[in-house]
PDB file of C-alpha atoms in Angstrom:
ATOM      1  CA  MET A  19      33.692   2.598  40.052  1.00 54.00           C
ATOM      2  CA  HIS A  20      31.425   5.218  39.096  1.00 57.00           C
ATOM      3  CA  MET A  21      30.285   5.261  35.210  1.00 58.00           C
ATOM      4  CA  THR A  22      28.127   8.402  33.946  1.00 58.00           C
ATOM      5  CA  THR A  23      25.801   8.093  30.973  1.00 60.00           C
ATOM      6  CA  THR A  24      26.269  11.016  28.104  1.00 59.00           C
ATOM      7  CA  PRO A  25      22.995  11.923  26.539  1.00 61.00           C
ATOM      8  CA  SER A  26      22.925  10.647  22.987  1.00 63.00           C
ATOM      9  CA  LEU A  27      23.382  13.149  20.227  1.00 63.00           C
ATOM     10  CA  PRO A  28      20.529  13.444  17.691  1.00 66.00           C
ATOM     11  CA  THR A  29      21.615  11.993  14.483  1.00 69.00           C
ATOM     12  CA  ASP A  30      20.340  12.869  10.805  1.00 76.00           C
ATOM     13  CA  GLU A  31      19.126   9.308  10.536  1.00 78.00           C
ATOM     14  CA  PRO A  32      15.165   9.366  10.288  1.00 79.00           C
ATOM     15  CA  ASP A  33      12.921   6.962  12.861  1.00 89.00           C
ATOM     16  CA  PRO A  34      13.135   3.478  10.755  1.00 90.00           C
ATOM     17  CA  THR A  35       9.468   3.361  10.990  1.00 92.00           C
ATOM     18  CA  LEU A  36       9.241   6.703   9.553  1.00 92.00           C
ATOM     19  CA  GLN A  37      11.380   5.977   6.757  1.00 92.00           C
ATOM     20  CA  ALA A  38       9.034   2.762   5.949  1.00 91.00           C
ATOM     21  CA  ALA A  39       6.133   4.461   5.984  1.00 91.00           C
ATOM     22  CA  SER A  40       7.771   7.243   3.587  1.00 92.00           C
ATOM     23  CA  GLU A  41       9.007   4.470   1.097  1.00 93.00           C
ATOM     24  CA  LEU A  42       5.350   2.898   1.318  1.00 93.00           C
ATOM     25  CA  LEU A  43       3.715   6.591   0.196  1.00 93.00           C
ATOM     26  CA  ARG A  44       6.556   6.752  -2.659  1.00 94.00           C
ATOM     27  CA  ALA A  45       5.494   3.610  -4.093  1.00 95.00           C
ATOM     28  CA  LEU A  46       2.171   4.664  -3.962  1.00 95.00           C
ATOM     29  CA  ALA A  47       2.816   8.140  -5.583  1.00 94.00           C
ATOM     30  CA  SER A  48       1.249   7.614  -8.937  1.00 96.00           C
ATOM     31  CA  PRO A  49      -2.223   7.778 -10.425  1.00 97.00           C
ATOM     32  CA  VAL A  50      -2.208   4.690 -11.902  1.00 98.00           C
ATOM     33  CA  ARG A  51      -0.638   2.400  -9.140  1.00 98.00           C
ATOM     34  CA  LEU A  52      -3.361   4.079  -6.754  1.00 97.00           C
ATOM     35  CA  GLY A  53      -5.958   3.130  -9.611  1.00 97.00           C
ATOM     36  CA  ILE A  54      -4.297  -0.714  -9.079  1.00 98.00           C
ATOM     37  CA  VAL A  55      -4.868  -0.785  -5.758  1.00 98.00           C
ATOM     38  CA  ARG A  56      -8.287   0.526  -5.594  1.00 97.00           C
ATOM     39  CA  GLU A  57      -9.137  -1.829  -8.170  1.00 97.00           C
ATOM     40  CA  LEU A  58      -7.108  -5.022  -6.320  1.00 98.00           C
ATOM     41  CA  SER A  59      -9.238  -3.634  -3.118  1.00 97.00           C
ATOM     42  CA  GLY A  60     -12.604  -5.716  -4.177  1.00 94.00           C
ATOM     43  CA  GLY A  61      -9.903  -8.823  -4.674  1.00 96.00           C
ATOM     44  CA  GLY A  62      -7.262 -10.203  -7.213  1.00 96.00           C
ATOM     45  CA  LYS A  63      -7.335  -9.414 -10.620  1.00 97.00           C
ATOM     46  CA  TYR A  64      -5.413 -10.552 -13.752  1.00 96.00           C
ATOM     47  CA  VAL A  65      -3.541  -7.695 -15.993  1.00 96.00           C
ATOM     48  CA  HIS A  66      -5.995  -7.645 -18.564  1.00 95.00           C
ATOM     49  CA  GLU A  67      -8.727  -6.991 -15.772  1.00 97.00           C
ATOM     50  CA  LEU A  68      -6.712  -3.952 -14.727  1.00 98.00           C
ATOM     51  CA  VAL A  69      -6.013  -2.524 -17.977  1.00 97.00           C
ATOM     52  CA  THR A  70      -9.492  -2.733 -19.113  1.00 97.00           C
ATOM     53  CA  ALA A  71     -10.834  -1.032 -15.517  1.00 97.00           C
ATOM     54  CA  LEU A  72      -7.971   1.343 -15.693  1.00 97.00           C
ATOM     55  CA  GLY A  73      -7.949   2.224 -19.278  1.00 97.00           C
ATOM     56  CA  VAL A  74      -4.403   2.351 -19.780  1.00 97.00           C
ATOM     57  CA  SER A  75      -2.037  -0.124 -21.794  1.00 97.00           C
ATOM     58  CA  GLN A  76      -0.952  -3.355 -20.681  1.00 96.00           C
ATOM     59  CA  PRO A  77       3.022  -2.371 -20.273  1.00 97.00           C
ATOM     60  CA  LEU A  78       2.068   0.513 -18.539  1.00 97.00           C
ATOM     61  CA  VAL A  79       0.448  -1.888 -15.855  1.00 98.00           C
ATOM     62  CA  SER A  80       2.888  -3.915 -15.944  1.00 96.00           C
ATOM     63  CA  GLN A  81       5.563  -1.304 -15.233  1.00 97.00           C
ATOM     64  CA  HIS A  82       3.251  -0.052 -12.095  1.00 98.00           C
ATOM     65  CA  LEU A  83       3.178  -3.726 -10.834  1.00 98.00           C
ATOM     66  CA  ARG A  84       6.832  -4.085 -10.674  1.00 97.00           C
ATOM     67  CA  VAL A  85       6.983  -1.147  -8.438  1.00 97.00           C
ATOM     68  CA  LEU A  86       3.896  -2.588  -6.548  1.00 97.00           C
ATOM     69  CA  ARG A  87       5.592  -5.793  -6.281  1.00 96.00           C
ATOM     70  CA  THR A  88       9.039  -4.375  -5.283  1.00 95.00           C
ATOM     71  CA  SER A  89       7.637  -2.500  -2.411  1.00 95.00           C
ATOM     72  CA  ARG A  90       5.586  -5.812  -1.542  1.00 95.00           C
ATOM     73  CA  ILE A  91       2.196  -3.864  -1.996  1.00 97.00           C
ATOM     74  CA  VAL A  92       1.251  -6.475  -3.998  1.00 98.00           C
ATOM     75  CA  THR A  93       1.733 -10.432  -4.691  1.00 97.00           C
ATOM     76  CA  ALA A  94       1.892 -12.281  -8.000  1.00 96.00           C
ATOM     77  CA  ARG A  95       0.565 -15.769  -8.154  1.00 95.00           C
ATOM     78  CA  ARG A  96       1.183 -17.647 -11.562  1.00 93.00           C
ATOM     79  CA  GLN A  97      -2.066 -19.340 -12.787  1.00 84.00           C
ATOM     80  CA  ALA A  98      -2.064 -21.530 -16.140  1.00 87.00           C
ATOM     81  CA  ARG A  99      -0.784 -19.042 -18.774  1.00 90.00           C
ATOM     82  CA  GLU A 100      -1.525 -15.501 -16.990  1.00 90.00           C
ATOM     83  CA  THR A 101      -0.783 -13.694 -13.477  1.00 93.00           C
ATOM     84  CA  ARG A 102      -3.394 -13.051 -10.985  1.00 96.00           C
ATOM     85  CA  TYR A 103      -2.586  -9.954  -8.566  1.00 97.00           C
ATOM     86  CA  THR A 104      -3.818  -9.373  -5.113  1.00 97.00           C
ATOM     87  CA  LEU A 105      -2.925  -7.128  -2.352  1.00 97.00           C
ATOM     88  CA  THR A 106      -0.469  -7.884   0.283  1.00 95.00           C
ATOM     89  CA  ASP A 107      -2.890  -6.739   2.978  1.00 90.00           C
ATOM     90  CA  ASP A 108      -5.902  -4.530   3.216  1.00 90.00           C
ATOM     91  CA  HIS A 109      -3.507  -1.923   4.955  1.00 92.00           C
ATOM     92  CA  VAL A 110      -2.874  -0.362   2.292  1.00 94.00           C
ATOM     93  CA  ALA A 111      -6.392  -0.420   0.049  1.00 95.00           C
ATOM     94  CA  HIS A 112      -7.427   1.182   3.440  1.00 95.00           C
ATOM     95  CA  ILE A 113      -4.979   4.123   3.017  1.00 94.00           C
ATOM     96  CA  VAL A 114      -5.737   4.478  -0.511  1.00 95.00           C
ATOM     97  CA  LEU A 115      -9.200   4.256  -0.362  1.00 95.00           C
ATOM     98  CA  ASP A 116      -9.296   6.981   2.410  1.00 95.00           C
ATOM     99  CA  ALA A 117      -7.021   9.357  -0.116  1.00 94.00           C
ATOM    100  CA  ILE A 118      -9.307   8.891  -2.828  1.00 95.00           C
ATOM    101  CA  ARG A 119     -12.531   9.839  -0.493  1.00 95.00           C
ATOM    102  CA  HIS A 120     -10.610  12.725   0.546  1.00 96.00           C
ATOM    103  CA  ALA A 121      -9.999  13.931  -2.555  1.00 95.00           C
ATOM    104  CA  GLN A 122     -13.569  13.253  -3.469  1.00 94.00           C
ATOM    105  CA  GLU A 123     -14.799  15.793  -0.908  1.00 91.00           C
TER     106      GLU A 123
END
């Protein structure tokens, strides 16, 4: 019995890797979130340190940190009465820092 294969038809679904990259870029698509990643590229920081460095309100920083945590770009570790935020890995910092340098050219 001879079986023939039919060519697969294109789907409207994007490549899963491209979809994941798009979601990452969407999570970064805010000046405040880019600033947070830039600040965290030098090491972990507390919310009050991010507020001071970025010059925006604590509720705004917390709101953007929530987006970054949901996207697994940053992690949070409770230390005493404060939470210290760090980047999950350095790959995102490279993307953000390169984009900032490119914008300055």
